[in-house]
Amino acid sequence: MPDNEITASEWEVMRVIWSLGAVNSRDLIDILQQKRDWQDSTIKTLIGRLVKKGYLTATKEGRRFSYTATVAEVDAMDHATQGLFDHLCEMKKGQTLANLVETTTLSQTDIEQLQTVLATKLKTAPVKVACNCLPANCDCE
């Protein structure tokens, strides 16, 4: 997994590539211009950054390049989510997850999977999660 984080605009580019598997530069530009009001140069800059960051590989095919993701979508999502949660107070992660679940559209299969994970975690969960904000005198509750 590349160490560099990707921007919201770069996520848009990656979502197209993850959906298509591989895409040539012209098709990628056309698709992104349908989704966003971006100029060719903006899209080319985003693609170049993603190649430089190691999220995409570029293969020359005639006069065009074909782009393929070097990172699986689920791995990138897990990495980004973990990076965010690493910055949160340990005591507030549960509420943040509950809020996320409440506001996210989930399939019945998703909900069943969450219930299974939570039932398993419940067996070994502590009564209270320790705060990690300050070394002493934390008042996060």
Backbone as a printed PyTorch tensor [residue, N CA C, xyz], in Angstrom:
tensor([[[  0.8530,  -1.1800,   0.0000],
         [  0.0000,   0.0000,   0.0000],
         [  0.8970,   1.2400,   0.0000]],

        [[  0.7060,   2.1190,  -0.9650],
         [  1.4860,   3.3670,  -0.9570],
         [  1.2320,   4.1630,   0.3230]],

        [[  2.2560,   4.8610,   0.7870],
         [  2.1480,   5.6300,   2.0270],
         [  1.3970,   6.9370,   1.8460]],

        [[  1.4060,   7.4890,   0.6410],
         [  0.7790,   8.7860,   0.3980],
         [ -0.7410,   8.6700,   0.4150]],

        [[ -1.3710,   9.6070,   1.0880],
         [ -2.8350,   9.6660,   1.0950],
         [ -3.3010,  10.2510,  -0.2350]],

        [[ -4.5290,   9.9470,  -0.6100],
         [ -5.0590,  10.5110,  -1.8440],
         [ -6.1870,  11.4850,  -1.5240]],

        [[ -6.3160,  12.4710,  -2.3880],
         [ -7.3070,  13.5310,  -2.1970],
         [ -8.6930,  13.0540,  -2.6460]],

        [[ -9.6960,  13.8550,  -2.3370],
         [-11.0670,  13.5330,  -2.7510],
         [-11.1590,  13.4290,  -4.2680]],

        [[-10.5100,  14.3170,  -4.9850],
         [-10.5270,  14.2760,  -6.4550],
         [ -9.8170,  13.0310,  -6.9790]],

        [[ -8.7250,  12.6580,  -6.3310],
         [ -8.0120,  11.4410,  -6.7400],
         [ -8.8650,  10.1950,  -6.4780]],

        [[ -9.6600,  10.2290,  -5.4140],
         [-10.5860,   9.1150,  -5.1570],
         [-11.5630,   8.9670,  -6.3240]],

        [[-12.0320,  10.0780,  -6.8710],
         [-12.9570,  10.0300,  -8.0130],
         [-12.3200,   9.2940,  -9.1880]],

        [[-11.0640,   9.6030,  -9.4670],
         [-10.3400,   8.9470, -10.5580],
         [-10.2050,   7.4570, -10.2550]],

        [[ -9.8090,   7.1440,  -9.0380],
         [ -9.6040,   5.7410,  -8.6710],
         [-10.9020,   4.9390,  -8.7500]],

        [[-12.0130,   5.5410,  -8.3530],
         [-13.2930,   4.8130,  -8.3920],
         [-13.6410,   4.3950,  -9.8150]],

        [[-13.3460,   5.2480, -10.7890],
         [-13.6020,   4.8910, -12.1900],
         [-12.7040,   3.7220, -12.5900]],

        [[-11.4410,   3.8170, -12.2440],
         [-10.4950,   2.7560, -12.6300],
         [-10.8250,   1.4500, -11.9200]],

        [[-11.1730,   1.5130, -10.6410],
         [-11.5700,   0.2900,  -9.9390],
         [-12.8170,  -0.3220, -10.5770]],

        [[-13.7300,   0.5010, -11.0290],
         [-14.9560,  -0.0070, -11.6590],
         [-14.6800,  -0.6760, -12.9940]],

        [[-13.7590,  -0.1160, -13.7570],
         [-13.4860,  -0.6230, -15.1000],
         [-12.3320,  -1.6190, -15.1660]],

        [[-11.4840,  -1.6450, -14.1720],
         [-10.3350,  -2.5490, -14.1690],
         [ -9.1220,  -1.9240, -14.8300]],

        [[ -9.2690,  -1.5560, -16.0720],
         [ -8.2250,  -0.8510, -16.8200],
         [ -8.9450,   0.0730, -17.7910]],

        [[ -8.3570,   1.2370, -18.0240],
         [ -9.0190,   2.2030, -18.9020],
         [ -7.9510,   3.0490, -19.5790]],

        [[ -8.2050,   3.3710, -20.8580],
         [ -7.2480,   4.2310, -21.5490],
         [ -7.5160,   5.6880, -21.1880]],

        [[ -6.5270,   6.5110, -21.4530],
         [ -6.5830,   7.9080, -21.0230],
         [ -7.7820,   8.6560, -21.6020]],

        [[ -8.0930,   8.4480, -22.8800],
         [ -9.2040,   9.1800, -23.4920],
         [-10.5380,   8.7940, -22.8640]],

        [[-10.7610,   7.4980, -22.6650],
         [-12.0070,   7.0520, -22.0430],
         [-12.1100,   7.5450, -20.6030]],

        [[-10.9960,   7.5190, -19.8760],
         [-10.9950,   7.9870, -18.5010],
         [-11.3400,   9.4730, -18.4410]],

        [[-10.7580,  10.2520, -19.3150],
         [-11.0630,  11.6860, -19.3670],
         [-12.5330,  11.9100, -19.6970]],

        [[-13.0440,  11.1980, -20.6880],
         [-14.4520,  11.3520, -21.0830],
         [-15.3990,  11.0090, -19.9260]],

        [[-15.1240,   9.9170, -19.2370],
         [-15.9840,   9.4930, -18.1270],
         [-15.9510,  10.5240, -16.9970]],

        [[-14.7560,  10.9770, -16.6550],
         [-14.6340,  11.9390, -15.5590],
         [-15.2610,  13.2840, -15.9180]],

        [[-15.2090,  13.6650, -17.1850],
         [-15.8460,  14.9190, -17.5920],
         [-17.3650,  14.8040, -17.5580]],

        [[-17.8970,  13.5990, -17.7250],
         [-19.3380,  13.3980, -17.5730],
         [-19.7540,  13.5180, -16.1050]],

        [[-18.8740,  13.0580, -15.2060],
         [-19.1620,  13.0990, -13.7730],
         [-18.8880,  14.4660, -13.1530]],

        [[-17.8340,  15.1160, -13.5990],
         [-17.3730,  16.3750, -13.0190],
         [-17.0880,  17.3760, -14.1250]],

        [[-17.1040,  18.6140, -13.7900],
         [-16.8040,  19.6720, -14.7530],
         [-15.3010,  19.9760, -14.7160]],

        [[-14.5060,  18.9850, -15.1120],
         [-13.0510,  19.1100, -15.0690],
         [-12.4850,  19.2310, -16.4820]],

        [[-11.4290,  20.0060, -16.5960],
         [-10.7050,  20.1420, -17.8600],
         [ -9.7840,  18.9340, -18.0520]],

        [[ -9.4070,  18.6790, -19.3130],
         [ -8.4650,  17.5930, -19.6110],
         [ -7.2080,  17.7110, -18.7560]],

        [[ -6.6850,  18.9320, -18.6560],
         [ -5.4220,  19.1360, -17.9360],
         [ -5.5580,  18.7890, -16.4580]],

        [[ -6.7050,  19.0730, -15.8680],
         [ -6.9430,  18.7270, -14.4640],
         [ -6.9100,  17.2190, -14.2820]],

        [[ -7.5820,  16.5080, -15.1590],
         [ -7.6460,  15.0430, -15.0730],
         [ -6.2640,  14.4460, -15.2920]],

        [[ -5.5340,  14.9580, -16.2630],
         [ -4.1790,  14.4520, -16.5250],
         [ -3.2740,  14.6930, -15.3210]],

        [[ -3.4400,  15.8300, -14.6540],
         [ -2.6580,  16.1160, -13.4500],
         [ -2.9860,  15.1070, -12.3530]],

        [[ -4.2760,  14.8310, -12.1490],
         [ -4.6900,  13.8640, -11.1350],
         [ -4.1390,  12.4780, -11.4440]],

        [[ -4.2150,  12.0710, -12.7010],
         [ -3.6880,  10.7620, -13.1090],
         [ -2.1860,  10.7030, -12.8370]],

        [[ -1.4810,  11.7590, -13.2230],
         [ -0.0400,  11.8040, -13.0070],
         [  0.3290,  11.6870, -11.5370]],

        [[ -0.4240,  12.3570, -10.6850],
         [ -0.1710,  12.2790,  -9.2430],
         [ -0.3850,  10.8580,  -8.7260]],

        [[ -1.4470,  10.2080,  -9.2120],
         [ -1.7460,   8.8480,  -8.7580],
         [ -0.6820,   7.8570,  -9.2300]],

        [[ -0.1430,   8.0730, -10.4150],
         [  0.9600,   7.2330, -10.8960],
         [  2.1810,   7.4700, -10.0130]],

        [[  2.4950,   8.7300,  -9.7550],
         [  3.6580,   9.0830,  -8.9370],
         [  3.5250,   8.5460,  -7.5120]],

        [[  2.3160,   8.5770,  -6.9670],
         [  2.0750,   8.0730,  -5.6120],
         [  2.0730,   6.5480,  -5.5500]],

        [[  2.0000,   5.8930,  -6.7070],
         [  2.0320,   4.4370,  -6.7400],
         [  0.6770,   3.7580,  -6.7250]],

        [[ -0.3970,   4.5110,  -6.9240],
         [ -1.7390,   3.9230,  -6.9490],
         [ -2.1320,   3.4050,  -8.3350]],

        [[ -1.4670,   3.9210,  -9.3710],
         [ -1.7620,   3.5140, -10.7510],
         [ -0.4870,   3.1230, -11.4720]],

        [[ -0.6500,   2.2130, -12.4240],
         [  0.4240,   1.9500, -13.3830],
         [ -0.0680,   2.4190, -14.7410]],

        [[  0.8640,   2.9160, -15.5340],
         [  0.5470,   3.3940, -16.8810],
         [  1.2770,   2.5120, -17.8860]],

        [[  0.5210,   2.0380, -18.8770],
         [  1.0890,   1.2230, -19.9360],
         [  0.7880,   1.9060, -21.2590]],

        [[  1.8230,   2.1570, -22.0500],
         [  1.6340,   2.8330, -23.3330],
         [  1.0380,   1.8470, -24.3340]],

        [[ -0.0690,   2.2660, -24.9570],
         [ -0.7460,   1.4680, -25.9910],
         [ -0.9530,   2.3700, -27.1930]],

        [[ -0.0410,   2.3010, -28.1280],
         [ -0.1090,   3.1880, -29.2860],
         [  0.1770,   4.6120, -28.8600]],

        [[ -0.7750,   5.5170, -29.1330],
         [ -0.6020,   6.9190, -28.7620],
         [ -1.1990,   7.2320, -27.3930]],

        [[ -1.8450,   6.2700, -26.7860],
         [ -2.5010,   6.4870, -25.4990],
         [ -1.8760,   5.6270, -24.4190]],

        [[ -2.2310,   5.9670, -23.2030],
         [ -1.8320,   5.1660, -22.0590],
         [ -3.0510,   4.4380, -21.5180]],

        [[ -2.8090,   3.2640, -20.9740],
         [ -3.8430,   2.5200, -20.2700],
         [ -3.4530,   2.5200, -18.7990]],

        [[ -4.4320,   2.7460, -17.9310],
         [ -4.1700,   2.8490, -16.4990],
         [ -4.8470,   1.7110, -15.7530]],

        [[ -4.1030,   1.1680, -14.7950],
         [ -4.5890,   0.0820, -13.9520],
         [ -4.2340,   0.4000, -12.5010]],

        [[ -5.1280,   0.0800, -11.6000],
         [ -4.8720,   0.3030, -10.1740],
         [ -3.8480,  -0.7000,  -9.6670]],

        [[ -2.9590,  -0.2430,  -8.8130],
         [ -1.9850,  -1.1270,  -8.1740],
         [ -2.4650,  -1.5700,  -6.7940]],

        [[ -3.5450,  -0.9430,  -6.3270],
         [ -4.0980,  -1.2090,  -5.0020],
         [ -5.5670,  -1.5750,  -5.1700]],

        [[ -5.9840,  -2.6340,  -4.5160],
         [ -7.3940,  -3.0300,  -4.5630],
         [ -8.2500,  -1.9840,  -3.8520]],

        [[ -9.4630,  -1.7820,  -4.3490],
         [-10.3550,  -0.7750,  -3.7740],
         [-10.6020,  -1.0110,  -2.2890]],

        [[-10.8930,  -2.2260,  -1.9080],
         [-11.1940,  -2.5060,  -0.4950],
         [ -9.9640,  -2.2410,   0.3730]],

        [[ -8.7590,  -2.5320,  -0.1370],
         [ -7.5400,  -2.2570,   0.6290],
         [ -7.3460,  -0.7530,   0.8200]],

        [[ -7.5970,   0.0250,  -0.2260],
         [ -7.4700,   1.4840,  -0.1190],
         [ -8.5020,   2.0530,   0.8490]],

        [[ -9.7190,   1.5390,   0.7930],
         [-10.7730,   2.0020,   1.6990],
         [-10.4250,   1.6630,   3.1430]],

        [[ -9.9550,   0.4370,   3.3770],
         [ -9.5710,   0.0270,   4.7280],
         [ -8.4160,   0.8780,   5.2550]],

        [[ -7.4410,   1.1380,   4.3950],
         [ -6.2720,   1.9510,   4.7770],
         [ -6.6990,   3.3710,   5.1390]],

        [[ -7.5490,   3.9740,   4.3220],
         [ -8.0120,   5.3440,   4.5800],
         [ -8.8440,   5.4080,   5.8540]],

        [[ -9.7050,   4.4340,   6.0480],
         [-10.5530,   4.4030,   7.2360],
         [ -9.7060,   4.2150,   8.4930]],

        [[ -8.7560,   3.3020,   8.4260],
         [ -7.8880,   3.0670,   9.5840],
         [ -7.0670,   4.3120,   9.8940]],

        [[ -6.6010,   4.9900,   8.8450],
         [ -5.8480,   6.2210,   9.0500],
         [ -6.6670,   7.2650,   9.7750]],

        [[ -7.9300,   7.4060,   9.4160],
         [ -8.8160,   8.3520,  10.0970],
         [ -9.0340,   7.9310,  11.5500]],

        [[ -9.3510,   6.6620,  11.7660],
         [ -9.6580,   6.1880,  13.1080],
         [ -8.4430,   6.2120,  14.0280]],

        [[ -7.2430,   6.1620,  13.4620],
         [ -6.0320,   6.2720,  14.2770],
         [ -5.9430,   7.6350,  14.9600]],

        [[ -6.6320,   8.6450,  14.4240],
         [ -6.5810,   9.9960,  14.9750],
         [ -7.7010,  10.2850,  15.9750]],

        [[ -8.6420,   9.3720,  16.1360],
         [ -9.7920,   9.6110,  17.0070],
         [ -9.5310,   9.1310,  18.4330]],

        [[-10.2380,   9.7430,  19.3660],
         [-10.2110,   9.3000,  20.7530],
         [-10.7630,   7.8740,  20.8230]],

        [[-10.0570,   6.9950,  21.5280],
         [-10.4940,   5.5980,  21.6520],
         [-11.9180,   5.5040,  22.1970]],

        [[-12.2680,   6.3920,  23.1240],
         [-13.5820,   6.3360,  23.7640],
         [-14.7110,   6.7740,  22.8290]],

        [[-14.3840,   7.4700,  21.7540],
         [-15.4160,   8.0080,  20.8660],
         [-15.5510,   7.2410,  19.5560]],

        [[-14.7000,   6.2600,  19.3270],
         [-14.7560,   5.4870,  18.0830],
         [-16.0680,   4.7180,  17.9480]],

        [[-16.5510,   4.1470,  19.0410],
         [-17.7990,   3.3860,  19.0040],
         [-18.9730,   4.2440,  18.5690]],

        [[-19.0770,   5.4450,  19.1260],
         [-20.1680,   6.3530,  18.7550],
         [-20.0270,   6.7990,  17.3080]],

        [[-18.7900,   7.0150,  16.8760],
         [-18.5580,   7.4050,  15.4790],
         [-18.9950,   6.2850,  14.5450]],

        [[-18.6670,   5.0450,  14.8920],
         [-19.1050,   3.8990,  14.0760],
         [-20.6250,   3.7830,  14.0690]],

        [[-21.2460,   3.9670,  15.2320],
         [-22.7110,   3.8870,  15.3120],
         [-23.3530,   4.9590,  14.4350]],

        [[-22.8180,   6.1720,  14.4650],
         [-23.3390,   7.2500,  13.6190],
         [-23.1720,   6.9170,  12.1420]],

        [[-22.0370,   6.3430,  11.8050],
         [-21.7640,   5.9730,  10.4160],
         [-22.7500,   4.8940,   9.9420]],

        [[-22.9640,   3.8950,  10.7640],
         [-23.9080,   2.8220,  10.4130],
         [-25.3150,   3.3940,  10.2670]],

        [[-25.6830,   4.2880,  11.1620],
         [-27.0300,   4.8710,  11.1370],
         [-27.2830,   5.6860,   9.8680]],

        [[-26.2770,   6.3550,   9.3620],
         [-26.4610,   7.2590,   8.2190],
         [-26.0620,   6.6440,   6.8820]],

        [[-25.6440,   5.3880,   6.8890],
         [-25.2010,   4.7230,   5.6600],
         [-26.2490,   3.7310,   5.1930]],

        [[-26.5150,   3.7210,   3.8980],
         [-27.4180,   2.7200,   3.3320],
         [-26.6760,   1.3880,   3.2770]],

        [[-27.2480,   0.3790,   3.9030],
         [-26.6300,  -0.9430,   3.9710],
         [-27.5990,  -1.9940,   3.4550]],

        [[-27.0420,  -3.0130,   2.8140],
         [-27.8720,  -4.1340,   2.3790],
         [-28.1470,  -5.0460,   3.5700]],

        [[-29.0980,  -5.9430,   3.4110],
         [-29.3870,  -6.9010,   4.4770],
         [-28.1620,  -7.7680,   4.7590]],

        [[-27.4240,  -8.1080,   3.7130],
         [-26.2030,  -8.9050,   3.8800],
         [-25.1650,  -8.1260,   4.6800]],

        [[-25.0250,  -6.8330,   4.3900],
         [-24.0970,  -5.9840,   5.1490],
         [-24.4670,  -5.9830,   6.6290]],

        [[-25.7470,  -5.8200,   6.9120],
         [-26.2240,  -5.7520,   8.2930],
         [-25.9910,  -7.0860,   9.0060]],

        [[-26.2610,  -8.1890,   8.3240],
         [-26.0230,  -9.5070,   8.9190],
         [-24.5390,  -9.7000,   9.2310]],

        [[-23.6780,  -9.2450,   8.3280],
         [-22.2320,  -9.3500,   8.5500],
         [-21.8030,  -8.5070,   9.7550]],

        [[-22.3380,  -7.3020,   9.8580],
         [-22.0290,  -6.4450,  11.0070],
         [-22.5040,  -7.0870,  12.3060]],

        [[-23.7000,  -7.6700,  12.2840],
         [-24.2280,  -8.3110,  13.4880],
         [-23.3260,  -9.4720,  13.9240]],

        [[-22.8210, -10.2330,  12.9720],
         [-21.9320, -11.3510,  13.2750],
         [-20.6260, -10.8580,  13.8890]],

        [[-20.0510,  -9.8240,  13.2800],
         [-18.7920,  -9.2540,  13.7950],
         [-19.0020,  -8.7110,  15.2000]],

        [[-20.0810,  -7.9670,  15.4030],
         [-20.3430,  -7.3730,  16.7150],
         [-20.6160,  -8.4430,  17.7790]],

        [[-21.3310,  -9.4850,  17.4190],
         [-21.6110, -10.5620,  18.3760],
         [-20.3110, -11.2380,  18.8090]],

        [[-19.3990, -11.4160,  17.8910],
         [-18.1050, -12.0200,  18.2120],
         [-17.2770, -11.0840,  19.0930]],

        [[-17.2390,  -9.7940,  18.7590],
         [-16.4680,  -8.8140,  19.5400],
         [-17.0470,  -8.6360,  20.9470]],

        [[-18.3640,  -8.7610,  21.0740],
         [-19.0150,  -8.5810,  22.3670],
         [-18.4770,  -9.5620,  23.4070]],

        [[-18.1100, -10.7600,  22.9920],
         [-17.6340, -11.8040,  23.9000],
         [-16.3540, -11.4030,  24.6360]],

        [[-15.5240, -10.5820,  24.0240],
         [-14.2400, -10.2190,  24.6310],
         [-14.0830,  -8.7100,  24.8340]],

        [[-15.1390,  -7.9630,  24.6240],
         [-15.0580,  -6.4930,  24.7310],
         [-14.9160,  -6.0540,  26.1870]],

        [[-14.1070,  -5.0290,  26.4250],
         [-14.0200,  -4.4900,  27.7950],
         [-15.3110,  -3.7420,  28.1410]],

        [[-15.5360,  -3.5490,  29.4260],
         [-16.7040,  -2.7920,  29.8740],
         [-16.5730,  -1.3430,  29.4200]],

        [[-15.3540,  -0.8170,  29.4890],
         [-15.0940,   0.5610,  29.1110],
         [-13.7670,   0.6160,  28.3570]],

        [[-13.7000,   1.4480,  27.3300],
         [-12.4710,   1.6250,  26.5670],
         [-11.6920,   2.7730,  27.1830]],

        [[-10.4070,   2.5760,  27.3630],
         [ -9.5550,   3.6060,  27.9650],
         [ -9.3290,   4.7550,  26.9880]],

        [[ -9.2980,   5.9460,  27.5180],
         [ -9.0400,   7.1410,  26.7180],
         [ -7.5540,   7.2090,  26.3560]],

        [[ -7.2790,   7.7170,  25.1830],
         [ -5.8910,   7.8950,  24.7520],
         [ -5.5850,   9.3440,  24.3650]],

        [[ -6.4020,  10.2860,  24.8210],
         [ -6.2280,  11.6930,  24.4370],
         [ -5.1080,  12.3760,  25.1980]],

        [[ -5.1470,  12.2750,  26.5200],
         [ -4.1610,  12.9370,  27.3760],
         [ -3.5520,  11.9220,  28.3230]],

        [[ -2.3230,  12.1420,  28.7360],
         [ -1.6850,  11.1810,  29.6440],
         [ -2.4020,  11.0370,  30.9850]],

        [[ -3.0130,  12.1010,  31.4750],
         [ -3.7090,  12.0340,  32.7730],
         [ -4.8920,  12.9930,  32.7580]],

        [[ -5.8270,  12.7560,  33.6500],
         [ -6.9710,  13.6480,  33.8380],
         [ -7.8330,  13.8100,  32.5840]],

        [[ -8.0480,  12.7620,  31.8560],
         [ -8.8830,  12.8400,  30.6520],
         [-10.3410,  12.9380,  31.0660]],

        [[-11.0680,  13.7840,  30.3920],
         [-12.4850,  13.9850,  30.6810],
         [-13.2800,  13.8870,  29.3690]],

        [[-13.1030,  12.7690,  28.6540],
         [-13.7230,  12.6210,  27.3310],
         [-15.1840,  12.1850,  27.3920]],

        [[-15.6230,  11.7100,  28.4910],
         [-16.9700,  11.1440,  28.5300],
         [-17.9540,  12.1970,  28.3080]]])
